[in-house]
PDB file of C-alpha atoms in Angstrom:
ATOM      1  CA  GLY A   1     103.260  99.690 101.304  1.00  0.00           C
ATOM      2  CA  ALA A   2     100.167 100.925 103.066  1.00  0.00           C
ATOM      3  CA  GLY A   3     101.588 101.144 106.575  1.00  0.00           C
ATOM      4  CA  VAL A   4     103.243 103.900 108.566  1.00  0.00           C
ATOM      5  CA  SER A   5     106.813 104.457 107.459  1.00  0.00           C
ATOM      6  CA  GLN A   6     109.646 106.133 109.350  1.00  0.00           C
ATOM      7  CA  THR A   7     113.046 107.318 108.209  1.00  0.00           C
ATOM      8  CA  PRO A   8     115.812 106.825 108.944  1.00  0.00           C
ATOM      9  CA  SER A   9     115.539 103.416 110.582  1.00  0.00           C
ATOM     10  CA  ASN A  10     118.724 104.116 112.537  1.00  0.00           C
ATOM     11  CA  LYS A  11     120.455 107.364 113.391  1.00  0.00           C
ATOM     12  CA  VAL A  12     123.761 107.793 115.182  1.00  0.00           C
ATOM     13  CA  THR A  13     124.750 111.305 116.186  1.00  0.00           C
ATOM     14  CA  GLU A  14     127.048 113.090 118.549  1.00  0.00           C
ATOM     15  CA  LYS A  15     126.047 114.896 121.693  1.00  0.00           C
ATOM     16  CA  GLY A  16     125.007 118.460 120.920  1.00  0.00           C
ATOM     17  CA  LYS A  17     123.972 117.824 117.321  1.00  0.00           C
ATOM     18  CA  TYR A  18     120.577 118.435 115.738  1.00  0.00           C
ATOM     19  CA  VAL A  19     118.489 115.558 114.328  1.00  0.00           C
ATOM     20  CA  GLU A  20     115.279 115.230 112.355  1.00  0.00           C
ATOM     21  CA  LEU A  21     113.135 112.126 112.293  1.00  0.00           C
ATOM     22  CA  ARG A  22     110.472 111.682 109.642  1.00  0.00           C
ATOM     23  CA  CYS A  23     107.114 109.927 109.730  1.00  0.00           C
ATOM     24  CA  ASP A  24     104.822 109.107 106.813  1.00  0.00           C
ATOM     25  CA  PRO A  25     101.375 108.132 108.129  1.00  0.00           C
ATOM     26  CA  ILE A  26      98.835 105.903 106.475  1.00  0.00           C
ATOM     27  CA  SER A  27      97.143 107.790 103.654  1.00  0.00           C
ATOM     28  CA  GLY A  28      93.930 109.425 104.817  1.00  0.00           C
ATOM     29  CA  HIS A  29      94.737 109.261 108.531  1.00  0.00           C
ATOM     30  CA  THR A  30      94.177 112.648 110.114  1.00  0.00           C
ATOM     31  CA  ALA A  31      95.691 111.906 113.517  1.00  0.00           C
ATOM     32  CA  LEU A  32      99.417 111.362 113.998  1.00  0.00           C
ATOM     33  CA  TYR A  33     101.300 110.524 117.207  1.00  0.00           C
ATOM     34  CA  TRP A  34     104.910 110.432 118.328  1.00  0.00           C
ATOM     35  CA  TYR A  35     106.163 108.185 121.122  1.00  0.00           C
ATOM     36  CA  ARG A  36     109.558 107.424 122.607  1.00  0.00           C
ATOM     37  CA  GLN A  37     110.517 103.953 123.817  1.00  0.00           C
ATOM     38  CA  SER A  38     113.537 103.449 126.005  1.00  0.00           C
ATOM     39  CA  LEU A  39     115.086 100.025 126.467  1.00  0.00           C
ATOM     40  CA  GLY A  40     112.896  97.741 128.575  1.00  0.00           C
ATOM     41  CA  GLN A  41     110.077 100.270 128.794  1.00  0.00           C
ATOM     42  CA  GLY A  42     106.761 100.807 127.110  1.00  0.00           C
ATOM     43  CA  PRO A  43     106.313 103.627 124.613  1.00  0.00           C
ATOM     44  CA  GLU A  44     105.924 107.061 126.175  1.00  0.00           C
ATOM     45  CA  PHE A  45     103.607 109.592 124.532  1.00  0.00           C
ATOM     46  CA  LEU A  46     105.250 112.763 123.222  1.00  0.00           C
ATOM     47  CA  ILE A  47     102.833 114.679 120.986  1.00  0.00           C
ATOM     48  CA  TYR A  48      99.829 114.221 118.780  1.00  0.00           C
ATOM     49  CA  PHE A  49      98.515 116.081 115.752  1.00  0.00           C
ATOM     50  CA  GLN A  50      95.001 116.390 114.480  1.00  0.00           C
ATOM     51  CA  GLY A  51      95.518 117.613 110.945  1.00  0.00           C
ATOM     52  CA  THR A  52      98.251 120.244 110.863  1.00  0.00           C
ATOM     53  CA  GLY A  53      97.971 121.402 114.457  1.00  0.00           C
ATOM     54  CA  ALA A  54      99.551 119.921 117.550  1.00  0.00           C
ATOM     55  CA  ALA A  55      96.491 119.052 119.612  1.00  0.00           C
ATOM     56  CA  ASP A  56      98.504 117.890 122.610  1.00  0.00           C
ATOM     57  CA  ASP A  57     102.247 118.321 123.131  1.00  0.00           C
ATOM     58  CA  SER A  58     102.208 117.674 126.858  1.00  0.00           C
ATOM     59  CA  GLY A  59     104.543 114.688 126.532  1.00  0.00           C
ATOM     60  CA  LEU A  60     107.478 116.572 125.012  1.00  0.00           C
ATOM     61  CA  PRO A  61     110.198 116.400 127.681  1.00  0.00           C
ATOM     62  CA  ASN A  62     111.611 119.906 127.155  1.00  0.00           C
ATOM     63  CA  ASP A  63     111.971 122.689 124.614  1.00  0.00           C
ATOM     64  CA  ARG A  64     114.745 120.862 122.724  1.00  0.00           C
ATOM     65  CA  PHE A  65     112.011 118.716 121.209  1.00  0.00           C
ATOM     66  CA  PHE A  66     109.715 120.054 118.519  1.00  0.00           C
ATOM     67  CA  ALA A  67     107.475 118.474 115.898  1.00  0.00           C
ATOM     68  CA  VAL A  68     105.713 119.776 112.816  1.00  0.00           C
ATOM     69  CA  ARG A  69     103.160 118.526 110.348  1.00  0.00           C
ATOM     70  CA  PRO A  70     102.797 121.425 107.918  1.00  0.00           C
ATOM     71  CA  GLU A  71     100.501 119.838 105.351  1.00  0.00           C
ATOM     72  CA  GLY A  72      98.610 117.450 107.579  1.00  0.00           C
ATOM     73  CA  SER A  73     100.403 114.362 106.333  1.00  0.00           C
ATOM     74  CA  VAL A  74     104.152 113.841 106.845  1.00  0.00           C
ATOM     75  CA  SER A  75     105.514 114.841 110.239  1.00  0.00           C
ATOM     76  CA  THR A  76     109.028 115.632 111.396  1.00  0.00           C
ATOM     77  CA  LEU A  77     110.253 115.329 114.969  1.00  0.00           C
ATOM     78  CA  LYS A  78     113.159 117.666 115.606  1.00  0.00           C
ATOM     79  CA  ILE A  79     115.606 117.368 118.480  1.00  0.00           C
ATOM     80  CA  GLN A  80     118.091 120.167 119.159  1.00  0.00           C
ATOM     81  CA  ARG A  81     121.328 119.876 121.141  1.00  0.00           C
ATOM     82  CA  THR A  82     120.935 116.132 121.536  1.00  0.00           C
ATOM     83  CA  GLU A  83     121.926 114.505 124.811  1.00  0.00           C
ATOM     84  CA  ARG A  84     122.901 110.907 125.538  1.00  0.00           C
ATOM     85  CA  GLY A  85     119.635 110.492 127.427  1.00  0.00           C
ATOM     86  CA  ASP A  86     117.732 111.098 124.181  1.00  0.00           C
ATOM     87  CA  SER A  87     118.900 107.698 122.906  1.00  0.00           C
ATOM     88  CA  ALA A  88     115.773 105.606 122.351  1.00  0.00           C
ATOM     89  CA  VAL A  89     113.464 104.257 119.677  1.00  0.00           C
ATOM     90  CA  TYR A  90     111.144 106.968 118.386  1.00  0.00           C
ATOM     91  CA  LEU A  91     107.819 105.591 117.237  1.00  0.00           C
ATOM     92  CA  CYS A  92     105.223 107.208 115.046  1.00  0.00           C
ATOM     93  CA  ALA A  93     101.602 106.108 114.832  1.00  0.00           C
ATOM     94  CA  SER A  94      98.560 107.268 112.908  1.00  0.00           C
ATOM     95  CA  SER A  95      94.824 106.760 113.211  1.00  0.00           C
ATOM     96  CA  LEU A  96      91.878 107.576 111.027  1.00  0.00           C
ATOM     97  CA  THR A  97      90.671 110.230 113.456  1.00  0.00           C
ATOM     98  CA  ALA A  98      91.372 111.128 117.049  1.00  0.00           C
ATOM     99  CA  GLY A  99      87.845 110.757 118.266  1.00  0.00           C
ATOM    100  CA  ARG A 100      87.228 109.842 121.896  1.00  0.00           C
ATOM    101  CA  GLY A 101      90.294 107.680 122.335  1.00  0.00           C
ATOM    102  CA  GLN A 102      88.753 104.608 120.737  1.00  0.00           C
ATOM    103  CA  GLU A 103      90.582 104.725 117.435  1.00  0.00           C
ATOM    104  CA  THR A 104      93.171 102.091 116.672  1.00  0.00           C
ATOM    105  CA  GLN A 105      96.633 103.548 116.303  1.00  0.00           C
ATOM    106  CA  TYR A 106      98.865 101.958 113.666  1.00  0.00           C
ATOM    107  CA  PHE A 107     102.552 102.084 114.464  1.00  0.00           C
ATOM    108  CA  GLY A 108     105.579 102.453 112.266  1.00  0.00           C
ATOM    109  CA  PRO A 109     108.784 100.420 112.714  1.00  0.00           C
ATOM    110  CA  GLY A 110     110.480 103.239 114.602  1.00  0.00           C
ATOM    111  CA  THR A 111     113.736 105.162 114.328  1.00  0.00           C
ATOM    112  CA  ARG A 112     116.488 103.981 116.644  1.00  0.00           C
ATOM    113  CA  LEU A 113     118.431 107.053 117.787  1.00  0.00           C
ATOM    114  CA  LEU A 114     121.821 106.685 119.422  1.00  0.00           C
ATOM    115  CA  VAL A 115     123.529 109.771 120.814  1.00  0.00           C
ATOM    116  CA  LEU A 116     127.235 109.254 121.458  1.00  0.00           C
TER     117      LEU A 116
ATOM    118  CA  GLY B   1      97.557 110.877 136.157  1.00  0.00           C
ATOM    119  CA  ASN B   2      96.975 107.792 134.055  1.00  0.00           C
ATOM    120  CA  SER B   3      99.067 104.686 134.535  1.00  0.00           C
ATOM    121  CA  VAL B   4      99.190 101.029 133.522  1.00  0.00           C
ATOM    122  CA  THR B   5     100.785  98.246 135.523  1.00  0.00           C
ATOM    123  CA  GLN B   6     101.416  94.851 134.001  1.00  0.00           C
ATOM    124  CA  MET B   7     103.193  91.788 135.257  1.00  0.00           C
ATOM    125  CA  GLU B   8     106.932  91.694 134.914  1.00  0.00           C
ATOM    126  CA  GLY B   9     108.490  89.242 132.548  1.00  0.00           C
ATOM    127  CA  PRO B  10     109.858  87.250 131.073  1.00  0.00           C
ATOM    128  CA  VAL B  11     107.061  84.719 131.247  1.00  0.00           C
ATOM    129  CA  THR B  12     108.116  81.294 130.010  1.00  0.00           C
ATOM    130  CA  LEU B  13     105.511  78.654 129.176  1.00  0.00           C
ATOM    131  CA  SER B  14     105.361  75.387 127.333  1.00  0.00           C
ATOM    132  CA  GLU B  15     103.360  75.086 124.124  1.00  0.00           C
ATOM    133  CA  GLU B  16      99.620  74.491 124.719  1.00  0.00           C
ATOM    134  CA  ALA B  17      99.775  75.969 128.226  1.00  0.00           C
ATOM    135  CA  PHE B  18      97.176  78.465 129.484  1.00  0.00           C
ATOM    136  CA  LEU B  19      98.300  82.086 129.484  1.00  0.00           C
ATOM    137  CA  THR B  20      97.347  84.986 131.705  1.00  0.00           C
ATOM    138  CA  ILE B  21      99.133  88.319 131.634  1.00  0.00           C
ATOM    139  CA  ASN B  22      97.809  90.666 134.298  1.00  0.00           C
ATOM    140  CA  CYS B  23      97.130  94.332 133.607  1.00  0.00           C
ATOM    141  CA  THR B  24      95.648  96.931 135.940  1.00  0.00           C
ATOM    142  CA  TYR B  25      95.183 100.621 135.302  1.00  0.00           C
ATOM    143  CA  THR B  26      94.589 103.970 136.930  1.00  0.00           C
ATOM    144  CA  ALA B  27      92.718 106.591 134.935  1.00  0.00           C
ATOM    145  CA  THR B  28      90.284 109.421 135.271  1.00  0.00           C
ATOM    146  CA  GLY B  29      87.006 108.956 133.498  1.00  0.00           C
ATOM    147  CA  TYR B  30      86.305 105.969 131.296  1.00  0.00           C
ATOM    148  CA  PRO B  31      89.326 104.950 129.243  1.00  0.00           C
ATOM    149  CA  SER B  32      89.526 102.613 126.294  1.00  0.00           C
ATOM    150  CA  LEU B  33      91.845  99.664 126.877  1.00  0.00           C
ATOM    151  CA  PHE B  34      94.195  97.960 124.450  1.00  0.00           C
ATOM    152  CA  TRP B  35      96.661  95.118 124.142  1.00  0.00           C
ATOM    153  CA  TYR B  36      99.455  95.653 121.638  1.00  0.00           C
ATOM    154  CA  VAL B  37     101.974  92.997 120.615  1.00  0.00           C
ATOM    155  CA  GLN B  38     105.496  93.313 119.268  1.00  0.00           C
ATOM    156  CA  TYR B  39     106.823  90.212 117.530  1.00  0.00           C
ATOM    157  CA  PRO B  40     110.600  89.846 117.150  1.00  0.00           C
ATOM    158  CA  GLY B  41     111.900  92.269 114.544  1.00  0.00           C
ATOM    159  CA  GLU B  42     108.492  93.824 113.920  1.00  0.00           C
ATOM    160  CA  GLY B  43     106.643  96.962 114.949  1.00  0.00           C
ATOM    161  CA  LEU B  44     103.862  97.319 117.490  1.00  0.00           C
ATOM    162  CA  GLN B  45     100.500  96.066 116.327  1.00  0.00           C
ATOM    163  CA  LEU B  46      97.086  96.067 117.924  1.00  0.00           C
ATOM    164  CA  LEU B  47      96.046  92.690 119.297  1.00  0.00           C
ATOM    165  CA  LEU B  48      92.652  93.598 120.764  1.00  0.00           C
ATOM    166  CA  LYS B  49      90.751  96.403 122.436  1.00  0.00           C
ATOM    167  CA  ALA B  50      87.693  97.186 124.559  1.00  0.00           C
ATOM    168  CA  THR B  51      86.081 100.592 124.795  1.00  0.00           C
ATOM    169  CA  LYS B  52      83.642 100.254 127.683  1.00  0.00           C
ATOM    170  CA  ALA B  53      83.114  98.307 130.877  1.00  0.00           C
ATOM    171  CA  ASP B  54      82.322  94.578 130.499  1.00  0.00           C
ATOM    172  CA  ASP B  55      83.349  94.598 126.833  1.00  0.00           C
ATOM    173  CA  LYS B  56      85.470  91.645 125.777  1.00  0.00           C
ATOM    174  CA  GLY B  57      88.105  92.097 123.120  1.00  0.00           C
ATOM    175  CA  SER B  58      89.312  89.031 121.232  1.00  0.00           C
ATOM    176  CA  ASN B  59      91.683  88.173 118.422  1.00  0.00           C
ATOM    177  CA  LYS B  60      93.874  85.205 117.409  1.00  0.00           C
ATOM    178  CA  GLY B  61      92.604  83.168 120.369  1.00  0.00           C
ATOM    179  CA  PHE B  62      93.477  85.905 122.874  1.00  0.00           C
ATOM    180  CA  GLU B  63      90.799  87.515 125.046  1.00  0.00           C
ATOM    181  CA  ALA B  64      90.621  90.329 127.580  1.00  0.00           C
ATOM    182  CA  THR B  65      87.599  91.691 129.475  1.00  0.00           C
ATOM    183  CA  TYR B  66      87.322  95.317 130.605  1.00  0.00           C
ATOM    184  CA  ARG B  67      86.626  95.092 134.361  1.00  0.00           C
ATOM    185  CA  LYS B  68      85.810  98.514 135.745  1.00  0.00           C
ATOM    186  CA  GLU B  69      85.231  97.269 139.287  1.00  0.00           C
ATOM    187  CA  THR B  70      88.771  95.879 139.510  1.00  0.00           C
ATOM    188  CA  THR B  71      90.322  98.333 137.007  1.00  0.00           C
ATOM    189  CA  SER B  72      91.807  95.389 135.130  1.00  0.00           C
ATOM    190  CA  PHE B  73      92.210  94.121 131.566  1.00  0.00           C
ATOM    191  CA  HIS B  74      93.981  90.778 131.896  1.00  0.00           C
ATOM    192  CA  LEU B  75      95.071  89.015 128.698  1.00  0.00           C
ATOM    193  CA  GLU B  76      94.276  85.298 128.376  1.00  0.00           C
ATOM    194  CA  LYS B  77      94.754  82.517 125.885  1.00  0.00           C
ATOM    195  CA  GLY B  78      93.718  78.924 126.369  1.00  0.00           C
ATOM    196  CA  SER B  79      96.537  77.235 124.457  1.00  0.00           C
ATOM    197  CA  VAL B  80      99.650  79.151 123.475  1.00  0.00           C
ATOM    198  CA  GLN B  81     101.874  78.397 120.501  1.00  0.00           C
ATOM    199  CA  VAL B  82     105.551  79.019 119.870  1.00  0.00           C
ATOM    200  CA  SER B  83     104.509  81.728 117.398  1.00  0.00           C
ATOM    201  CA  ASP B  84     102.934  83.694 120.281  1.00  0.00           C
ATOM    202  CA  SER B  85     106.411  84.488 121.608  1.00  0.00           C
ATOM    203  CA  ALA B  86     106.558  88.284 121.666  1.00  0.00           C
ATOM    204  CA  VAL B  87     106.394  91.321 123.936  1.00  0.00           C
ATOM    205  CA  TYR B  88     102.867  92.270 125.002  1.00  0.00           C
ATOM    206  CA  PHE B  89     101.901  95.801 126.046  1.00  0.00           C
ATOM    207  CA  CYS B  90      98.754  96.828 127.871  1.00  0.00           C
ATOM    208  CA  ALA B  91      97.680 100.413 127.155  1.00  0.00           C
ATOM    209  CA  LEU B  92      94.894 102.885 127.798  1.00  0.00           C
ATOM    210  CA  SER B  93      93.539 105.934 126.081  1.00  0.00           C
ATOM    211  CA  ALA B  94      91.836 108.448 128.303  1.00  0.00           C
ATOM    212  CA  LEU B  95      88.696 110.029 126.969  1.00  0.00           C
ATOM    213  CA  GLY B  96      88.223 113.731 127.077  1.00  0.00           C
ATOM    214  CA  GLY B  97      90.751 116.393 127.928  1.00  0.00           C
ATOM    215  CA  GLY B  98      91.956 116.521 124.356  1.00  0.00           C
ATOM    216  CA  ALA B  99      94.708 113.932 124.717  1.00  0.00           C
ATOM    217  CA  ASP B 100      94.378 110.734 122.747  1.00  0.00           C
ATOM    218  CA  GLY B 101      97.903 109.569 123.352  1.00  0.00           C
ATOM    219  CA  LEU B 102      98.173 106.058 124.707  1.00  0.00           C
ATOM    220  CA  THR B 103      99.615 105.301 128.125  1.00  0.00           C
ATOM    221  CA  PHE B 104     101.516 102.007 128.007  1.00  0.00           C
ATOM    222  CA  GLY B 105     102.670  99.510 130.576  1.00  0.00           C
ATOM    223  CA  LYS B 106     106.295  98.379 130.561  1.00  0.00           C
ATOM    224  CA  GLY B 107     105.582  95.276 128.521  1.00  0.00           C
ATOM    225  CA  THR B 108     105.690  91.551 129.261  1.00  0.00           C
ATOM    226  CA  HIS B 109     108.082  89.361 127.343  1.00  0.00           C
ATOM    227  CA  LEU B 110     106.424  86.006 126.630  1.00  0.00           C
ATOM    228  CA  ILE B 111     108.536  83.016 125.661  1.00  0.00           C
ATOM    229  CA  ILE B 112     106.831  79.818 124.507  1.00  0.00           C
ATOM    230  CA  GLN B 113     108.950  76.705 124.434  1.00  0.00           C
ATOM    231  CA  PRO B 114     108.103  73.753 122.170  1.00  0.00           C
TER     232      PRO B 114
END
């Protein structure tokens, strides 16, 4: 498939555990974004990458959240010491570039995280 | 900061009715504006966009016009179908400042009855 893919599709963990969520962007897209969507809300921006570097991580809620994109393609969102409030759908999106905010972002199906 | 306000749902209409979903925004500078749609069981997908004032975005019979004077981007369709049932999100992307992350509204759940 040519779209954005995310794994796993569902993740159940216990409070205090560490989780990793993976995103495979569309081939050739240099910009990659992570969002979090809580029930009944719109997606909330977390972080975006241009290439390998995090160009803006202002949306990360605290230092338990971290994301990497070491080779400029696949990205991993890492959450340490998970809390029940972290339960949400984590969405990944990619765009061809990140120029001037006009680029269309293509979204993956999301990872539904449940922290018990 | 940037924000998007859209009408609360659910919105229930009969097939062939006229649709308007209101969206207003607050942003610094000159944002680009988007409508995304999420069909049942599917991911978010772009419906239409407009990148400057007075631009009209259109797709699948839906239209929205970027109104800078009223800071609005209302979504309209002349005759809705059952297949239009979905959640619709208005969003903006602020230019400049390095951040291209989208700011979304809370979403409007649209239900079209046959």
